[in-house]
Coordinates of C-alpha atoms in Angstrom, one line a residue:
X6 CA 114.7 102.1 146.1
X7 CA 113.1 98.9 147.3
X8 CA 114.8 97.2 150.2
X9 CA 115.2 93.4 150.5
X10 CA 115.4 91.5 153.7
X11 CA 117.8 88.5 154.0
X12 CA 117.2 85.8 156.5
X13 CA 119.9 83.6 158.0
X14 CA 119.6 80.0 157.0
X15 CA 120.7 77.1 159.2
X16 CA 123.8 75.4 157.9
X17 CA 122.2 72.0 157.6
X18 CA 119.5 73.5 155.3
X19 CA 122.2 75.0 153.1
X20 CA 124.0 71.6 152.9
X21 CA 120.7 70.0 152.0
X22 CA 120.0 72.5 149.2
X23 CA 123.5 72.0 147.8
X24 CA 123.6 68.2 148.0
X25 CA 120.1 67.9 146.5
X26 CA 121.6 68.8 143.2
X27 CA 123.9 65.9 143.1
X28 CA 123.5 62.1 143.2
X29 CA 125.5 59.0 142.4
X30 CA 126.9 58.1 139.0
X31 CA 124.2 57.4 136.5
X32 CA 121.7 59.7 138.2
X33 CA 121.6 63.5 138.3
X34 CA 125.3 64.4 138.1
X35 CA 125.5 68.2 137.8
X36 CA 123.4 71.1 138.9
X37 CA 119.6 71.0 138.6
X38 CA 119.9 73.7 135.9
X39 CA 121.4 71.3 133.4
X40 CA 118.7 68.8 133.9
X41 CA 115.9 71.4 133.7
X42 CA 117.4 72.4 130.3
X43 CA 117.3 68.9 128.8
X44 CA 114.6 67.0 130.6
X45 CA 112.0 67.8 128.0
X46 CA 114.0 66.0 125.3
X47 CA 113.6 62.6 127.1
X48 CA 109.8 62.6 126.4
X49 CA 108.4 61.8 122.9
X50 CA 105.4 63.6 121.7
X51 CA 102.1 62.0 122.6
X52 CA 101.5 60.6 119.2
X53 CA 104.8 58.6 119.4
X54 CA 104.7 57.4 123.0
X55 CA 105.0 53.6 123.1
X56 CA 104.8 53.4 119.2
X57 CA 107.1 50.6 118.1
X58 CA 106.4 50.4 114.4
X59 CA 107.5 47.4 112.4
X60 CA 111.0 47.2 113.9
X61 CA 112.0 43.8 115.3
X62 CA 112.1 44.0 119.1
X63 CA 115.6 43.9 120.6
X64 CA 113.9 42.2 123.6
X65 CA 113.4 39.1 121.5
X66 CA 116.2 36.6 121.0
X67 CA 116.9 35.7 117.4
X68 CA 115.3 32.3 118.0
X69 CA 112.1 34.0 119.1
X70 CA 112.4 33.7 122.9
X71 CA 111.4 36.9 124.8
X72 CA 113.8 38.7 127.2
X73 CA 112.0 38.7 130.6
X74 CA 114.7 39.9 133.1
X75 CA 117.9 41.9 133.3
X76 CA 119.8 38.6 133.3
X77 CA 118.1 37.7 130.0
X78 CA 119.0 41.0 128.6
X79 CA 122.7 40.5 129.4
X80 CA 122.6 37.3 127.2
X81 CA 120.6 39.1 124.5
X82 CA 123.0 42.0 124.5
X83 CA 125.9 39.6 123.9
X84 CA 124.0 37.9 121.2
X85 CA 123.3 41.2 119.3
X86 CA 126.9 42.3 119.7
X87 CA 128.3 39.0 118.5
X88 CA 125.9 38.8 115.5
X89 CA 126.7 42.3 114.3
X90 CA 130.5 41.8 114.6
X91 CA 130.1 38.6 112.7
X92 CA 128.2 40.3 109.9
X93 CA 130.4 43.4 109.8
X94 CA 133.7 41.7 110.3
X95 CA 135.7 41.1 113.5
X96 CA 137.8 44.0 114.8
X97 CA 141.6 43.7 115.0
X98 CA 143.0 43.6 118.5
X99 CA 142.5 46.9 120.3
X100 CA 145.5 49.0 121.2
X101 CA 145.6 49.3 125.0
X102 CA 148.1 52.1 125.1
X103 CA 148.2 54.1 121.9
X104 CA 151.2 56.1 121.2
X105 CA 150.9 59.9 121.0
X106 CA 153.3 62.6 119.8
X107 CA 152.8 66.3 120.4
X108 CA 153.5 68.4 117.3
X109 CA 152.6 71.9 118.4
X110 CA 151.1 73.5 121.5
X111 CA 149.0 76.6 121.5
X112 CA 147.3 78.5 124.4
X113 CA 143.7 79.4 123.5
X114 CA 141.4 81.2 125.9
X115 CA 140.9 79.0 129.0
X116 CA 142.5 75.8 127.5
X117 CA 145.6 74.5 125.9
X118 CA 145.5 73.0 122.4
X119 CA 147.9 70.3 121.4
X120 CA 148.3 69.3 117.7
X121 CA 149.1 65.6 118.0
X122 CA 149.7 62.4 116.1
X123 CA 147.9 59.5 117.6
X124 CA 148.2 55.8 117.0
X125 CA 144.7 54.6 116.2
X126 CA 145.6 51.6 114.1
X127 CA 148.6 49.4 114.5
X128 CA 151.4 51.0 112.5
X129 CA 149.3 54.0 111.6
X130 CA 149.3 57.5 113.2
X131 CA 146.6 60.0 112.5
X132 CA 146.5 63.8 113.0
X133 CA 144.2 65.2 115.7
X134 CA 143.9 67.9 118.4
X135 CA 143.9 67.4 122.2
X136 CA 142.3 70.3 124.1
X137 CA 143.0 70.5 127.8
X138 CA 141.2 73.1 130.0
X139 CA 143.2 75.1 132.5
X140 CA 143.3 73.7 136.0
X141 CA 140.9 75.5 138.4
X142 CA 142.4 75.3 141.9
X143 CA 143.4 71.8 143.0
X144 CA 144.0 69.2 140.3
X145 CA 141.0 67.0 139.6
X146 CA 140.5 64.5 136.8
X147 CA 138.2 65.9 134.2
X148 CA 135.4 64.5 132.0
X149 CA 136.3 64.2 128.3
X150 CA 134.5 64.0 124.9
X151 CA 135.9 62.7 121.6
X152 CA 134.6 64.5 118.5
X153 CA 134.7 62.9 115.1
X154 CA 134.2 64.4 111.6
X155 CA 135.7 64.4 108.2
X156 CA 138.7 66.2 109.5
X157 CA 139.8 67.4 113.0
X158 CA 140.0 71.1 112.3
X159 CA 136.2 71.7 112.1
X160 CA 135.5 70.6 115.7
X161 CA 138.2 72.9 117.1
X162 CA 136.6 75.9 115.5
X163 CA 138.8 76.4 112.4
X164 CA 136.3 75.6 109.7
X165 CA 132.5 75.3 109.4
X166 CA 130.7 77.1 112.1
X167 CA 128.3 75.4 114.6
X168 CA 130.3 72.2 114.3
X169 CA 133.0 73.3 116.7
X170 CA 132.0 70.8 119.4
X171 CA 135.5 70.2 120.7
X172 CA 136.2 73.9 121.1
X173 CA 132.9 74.7 122.9
X174 CA 133.2 71.7 125.2
X175 CA 136.8 72.5 126.1
X176 CA 135.7 76.0 127.1
X177 CA 133.2 74.4 129.4
X178 CA 135.9 72.3 131.2
X179 CA 136.0 69.1 129.2
X180 CA 139.1 67.5 127.8
X181 CA 138.4 67.0 124.1
X182 CA 140.0 65.0 121.4
X183 CA 139.2 66.0 117.8
X184 CA 139.7 63.3 115.1
X185 CA 138.7 63.0 111.5
X186 CA 139.4 61.1 108.3
X187 CA 138.2 61.4 104.7
X188 CA 135.3 59.2 103.8
X189 CA 136.7 57.7 100.6
X190 CA 140.4 58.2 100.5
X191 CA 142.2 55.6 98.4
X192 CA 145.7 56.3 99.6
X193 CA 147.4 55.7 103.0
X194 CA 146.4 56.4 105.7
X195 CA 143.5 54.2 105.1
X196 CA 141.9 54.7 108.5
X197 CA 138.5 52.9 108.1
X198 CA 139.7 50.4 105.5
X199 CA 141.2 47.3 107.1
X200 CA 143.6 46.1 105.9
X201 CA 143.3 48.3 102.8
X202 CA 140.5 49.9 100.7
X203 CA 141.0 47.1 98.1
X204 CA 140.4 44.1 100.4
X205 CA 138.6 45.3 103.5
X206 CA 137.5 42.5 105.9
X207 CA 135.7 44.9 108.3
X208 CA 132.8 47.2 107.2
X209 CA 134.3 50.7 107.1
X210 CA 131.8 52.2 109.6
X211 CA 132.6 49.4 112.1
X212 CA 136.3 50.1 111.6
X213 CA 135.7 53.7 112.4
X214 CA 134.1 52.5 115.6
X215 CA 137.3 50.5 116.3
X216 CA 139.5 53.6 115.7
X217 CA 137.3 55.6 118.2
X218 CA 137.7 52.7 120.7
X219 CA 141.5 53.1 120.5
X220 CA 141.1 56.8 120.9
X221 CA 139.0 56.1 124.0
X222 CA 141.9 53.9 125.4
X223 CA 144.3 56.8 124.8
X224 CA 142.1 59.3 126.7
X225 CA 141.4 56.8 129.5
X226 CA 145.1 56.6 130.3
X227 CA 145.6 60.4 130.2
X228 CA 146.4 61.8 133.7
X229 CA 144.0 64.7 133.2
X230 CA 141.0 62.4 132.3
X231 CA 138.5 60.4 134.4
X232 CA 138.2 57.2 132.4
X233 CA 134.6 56.6 133.7
X234 CA 133.5 60.0 132.2
X235 CA 134.3 59.9 128.5
X236 CA 131.6 60.6 125.9
X237 CA 131.6 60.9 122.1
X238 CA 129.8 63.1 119.6
X239 CA 129.8 64.1 115.9
X240 CA 127.7 65.5 113.2
X241 CA 126.4 63.9 109.9
X242 CA 129.3 61.6 108.9
X243 CA 130.5 62.0 112.5
X244 CA 127.0 61.3 113.7
X245 CA 127.1 57.8 112.1
X246 CA 130.7 57.4 113.4
X247 CA 129.9 58.4 117.0
X248 CA 126.8 56.2 117.0
X249 CA 128.6 53.0 115.9
X250 CA 131.5 53.8 118.2
X251 CA 129.4 54.2 121.4
X252 CA 127.1 51.3 120.6
X253 CA 129.9 48.9 119.8
X254 CA 132.3 49.9 122.6
X255 CA 130.5 50.0 125.9
X256 CA 133.3 52.0 127.8
X257 CA 131.9 55.2 126.4
X258 CA 129.8 56.7 129.2
X259 CA 127.3 58.5 127.0
X260 CA 127.0 59.9 123.4
X261 CA 125.3 62.5 121.3
X262 CA 124.7 61.8 117.6
X263 CA 123.9 64.7 115.4
X264 CA 121.7 63.9 112.4
X265 CA 123.6 61.0 111.0
X266 CA 120.4 59.0 110.3
X267 CA 119.9 56.6 113.1
X268 CA 118.0 53.9 111.1
X269 CA 118.0 52.7 107.5
X270 CA 115.9 55.0 105.3
X271 CA 116.4 54.6 101.6
X272 CA 114.2 57.7 100.9
X273 CA 116.9 59.9 102.4
X274 CA 120.0 60.3 100.2
X275 CA 122.1 61.3 103.3
X276 CA 121.0 58.3 105.3
X277 CA 123.3 56.4 103.0
X278 CA 124.5 53.4 104.9
X279 CA 124.5 51.4 101.6
X280 CA 127.6 53.2 100.4
X281 CA 130.8 51.2 100.2
X282 CA 132.5 53.5 102.7
X283 CA 129.9 52.7 105.4
X284 CA 128.4 49.2 105.6
X285 CA 127.9 48.4 101.9
X286 CA 131.6 47.6 101.2
X287 CA 132.3 45.6 98.1
X288 CA 135.2 45.0 95.8
X289 CA 136.1 47.8 93.4
X290 CA 134.9 49.3 91.1
X291 CA 132.5 50.8 93.7
X292 CA 128.9 51.7 92.9
X293 CA 128.2 55.2 91.9
X294 CA 127.3 57.2 95.0
X295 CA 123.7 58.2 95.5
X296 CA 120.3 56.7 96.1
X297 CA 119.6 53.0 95.4
X298 CA 118.1 52.4 91.9
X299 CA 117.8 49.3 89.7
X300 CA 120.6 50.7 87.6
X301 CA 122.7 51.5 90.6
X302 CA 121.9 48.9 93.3
X303 CA 123.3 48.5 96.8
X304 CA 125.9 45.8 97.1
X305 CA 127.8 44.0 99.9
X306 CA 126.4 43.7 103.4
X307 CA 123.8 46.4 103.4
X308 CA 121.2 44.7 101.2
X309 CA 121.6 41.5 103.1
X310 CA 120.9 43.3 106.4
X311 CA 117.7 44.8 105.0
X312 CA 116.6 41.5 103.4
X313 CA 117.0 39.7 106.8
X314 CA 115.2 42.3 108.9
X315 CA 118.1 43.9 110.6
X316 CA 118.1 47.6 111.5
X317 CA 120.2 50.0 113.6
X318 CA 117.8 50.1 116.5
X319 CA 119.4 46.9 117.6
X320 CA 122.7 48.8 118.0
X321 CA 120.9 51.6 119.9
X322 CA 119.8 49.0 122.4
X323 CA 123.4 48.2 123.2
X324 CA 123.7 51.6 124.8
X325 CA 121.3 50.7 127.6
X326 CA 121.5 51.8 130.3
X327 CA 124.1 54.4 129.1
X328 CA 122.4 57.7 128.1
X329 CA 122.4 59.1 124.6
X330 CA 121.0 62.1 122.7
X331 CA 119.9 62.2 119.1
X332 CA 120.4 65.7 117.8
X333 CA 117.9 65.3 115.0
X334 CA 117.6 67.4 111.9
X335 CA 116.4 66.7 108.4
X336 CA 117.7 63.1 108.4
X337 CA 116.4 62.3 111.9
X338 CA 112.9 63.8 112.2
X339 CA 110.6 63.5 115.2
X340 CA 109.2 60.1 114.0
X341 CA 112.5 58.6 114.8
X342 CA 111.1 58.2 118.3
X343 CA 109.5 55.0 116.9
X344 CA 112.8 53.0 116.8
X345 CA 114.1 54.9 119.8
X346 CA 111.1 53.6 121.9
X347 CA 112.7 50.1 121.6
X348 CA 115.7 51.3 123.6
X349 CA 113.4 53.0 126.0
X350 CA 111.7 49.6 126.6
X351 CA 115.1 48.0 127.2
X352 CA 116.0 50.6 129.8
X353 CA 112.6 50.2 131.4
X354 CA 113.3 46.5 131.8
X355 CA 116.6 47.3 133.4
X356 CA 115.0 49.8 135.8
X357 CA 116.1 53.0 134.2
X358 CA 114.4 56.0 132.7
X359 CA 115.5 59.2 131.1
X360 CA 118.3 57.5 129.1
X361 CA 117.1 58.2 125.5
X362 CA 116.7 61.8 124.3
X363 CA 116.1 63.6 121.0
X364 CA 116.0 67.2 119.9
X365 CA 114.6 68.2 116.5
X366 CA 115.2 71.0 114.0
X367 CA 114.2 71.3 110.3
X368 CA 117.7 71.6 108.9
X369 CA 120.5 69.1 108.6
X370 CA 123.0 71.8 109.8
X371 CA 123.2 72.2 113.6
X372 CA 121.7 75.3 115.2
X373 CA 122.9 77.2 118.3
X374 CA 119.9 75.7 120.2
X375 CA 120.6 72.1 119.1
X376 CA 124.2 72.5 120.0
X377 CA 123.4 74.0 123.4
X378 CA 121.3 70.9 124.1
X379 CA 124.3 68.7 123.3
X380 CA 126.5 70.7 125.7
X381 CA 123.9 70.6 128.5
X382 CA 123.5 66.8 127.9
X383 CA 127.2 66.3 128.5
X384 CA 127.2 68.7 131.4
X385 CA 124.5 66.7 133.1
X386 CA 125.8 63.2 132.5
X387 CA 129.6 63.7 132.6
X388 CA 130.3 66.5 134.9
X389 CA 130.7 65.9 138.7
X390 CA 131.1 68.6 141.2

């Protein structure tokens, strides 16, 4: 049998090797392994490097002036946020300390699962699940991730496979909060329709972002959670929801959006922002769901946005310099790097790199590989040793 020789290493060398894996907030946060696993996703293919397409630059004020400094960007960022809230409808006042009621508690593997009712709108409680990992050694505040989907059971591993983000992240040491709501429910709880589905004054997708912001406020006050390390993720419907939430509420530290369609694309029936339950709200009777045709046109805000040259890359730019990952499938193919390059440019102006990432797969459904990239992304940007 081959023998191996081990050599003593001075203690200062060991310390240097250990500390080289960690830096301050916003830089490398976890072990070098997590970065090695995701760093390739921050680089677009050569054919898309610096390609900006026909998208209006976020680095240009609406009056045509160019953003030339970080101070200019702060003004421009406020302009974008103000404009989109004006167009989509102003949010109600946020709930600073949402109420929570535990309905049932279950021990699962290395975490505890609480079935809860959470106040996410004034006077309205929703069902969800709060997953809290076991305490390893001395008590430390943990990173957390909110997961959003049609209903909360999928993300905790009780329904569709490979969408169990809350369950998988809880096993990895994250506090997770799984939430969901039906897309077109006409009876209370209305969730995304404010004040009701018959007379909404806020576009439903923006209202979903508001609900997620209140969920953030709940987690931020939880004694187990580090309020500076809360992310959000979701797939498809949840991809749209998590994108709007993280872009419109800057307290989210980072986000991963799974194949929700990150820009307008009327050739893709699932990139359906024109629907009345997203940002095409209009008075009932609602248009028949499906692609836009002369016989079944889009109504409400959506066609006005397209007519006036707005697209969702402006919202992406609001993330800078917070990192985000697009887990792209059939609805977000590799050419989505073209709009993403605009946020890369904003980060470059601010002095940051490696803040915009994308993975790609041929299917809309997540794969084990695409999900692993999401988990490694959160490991790298949210976990602190």
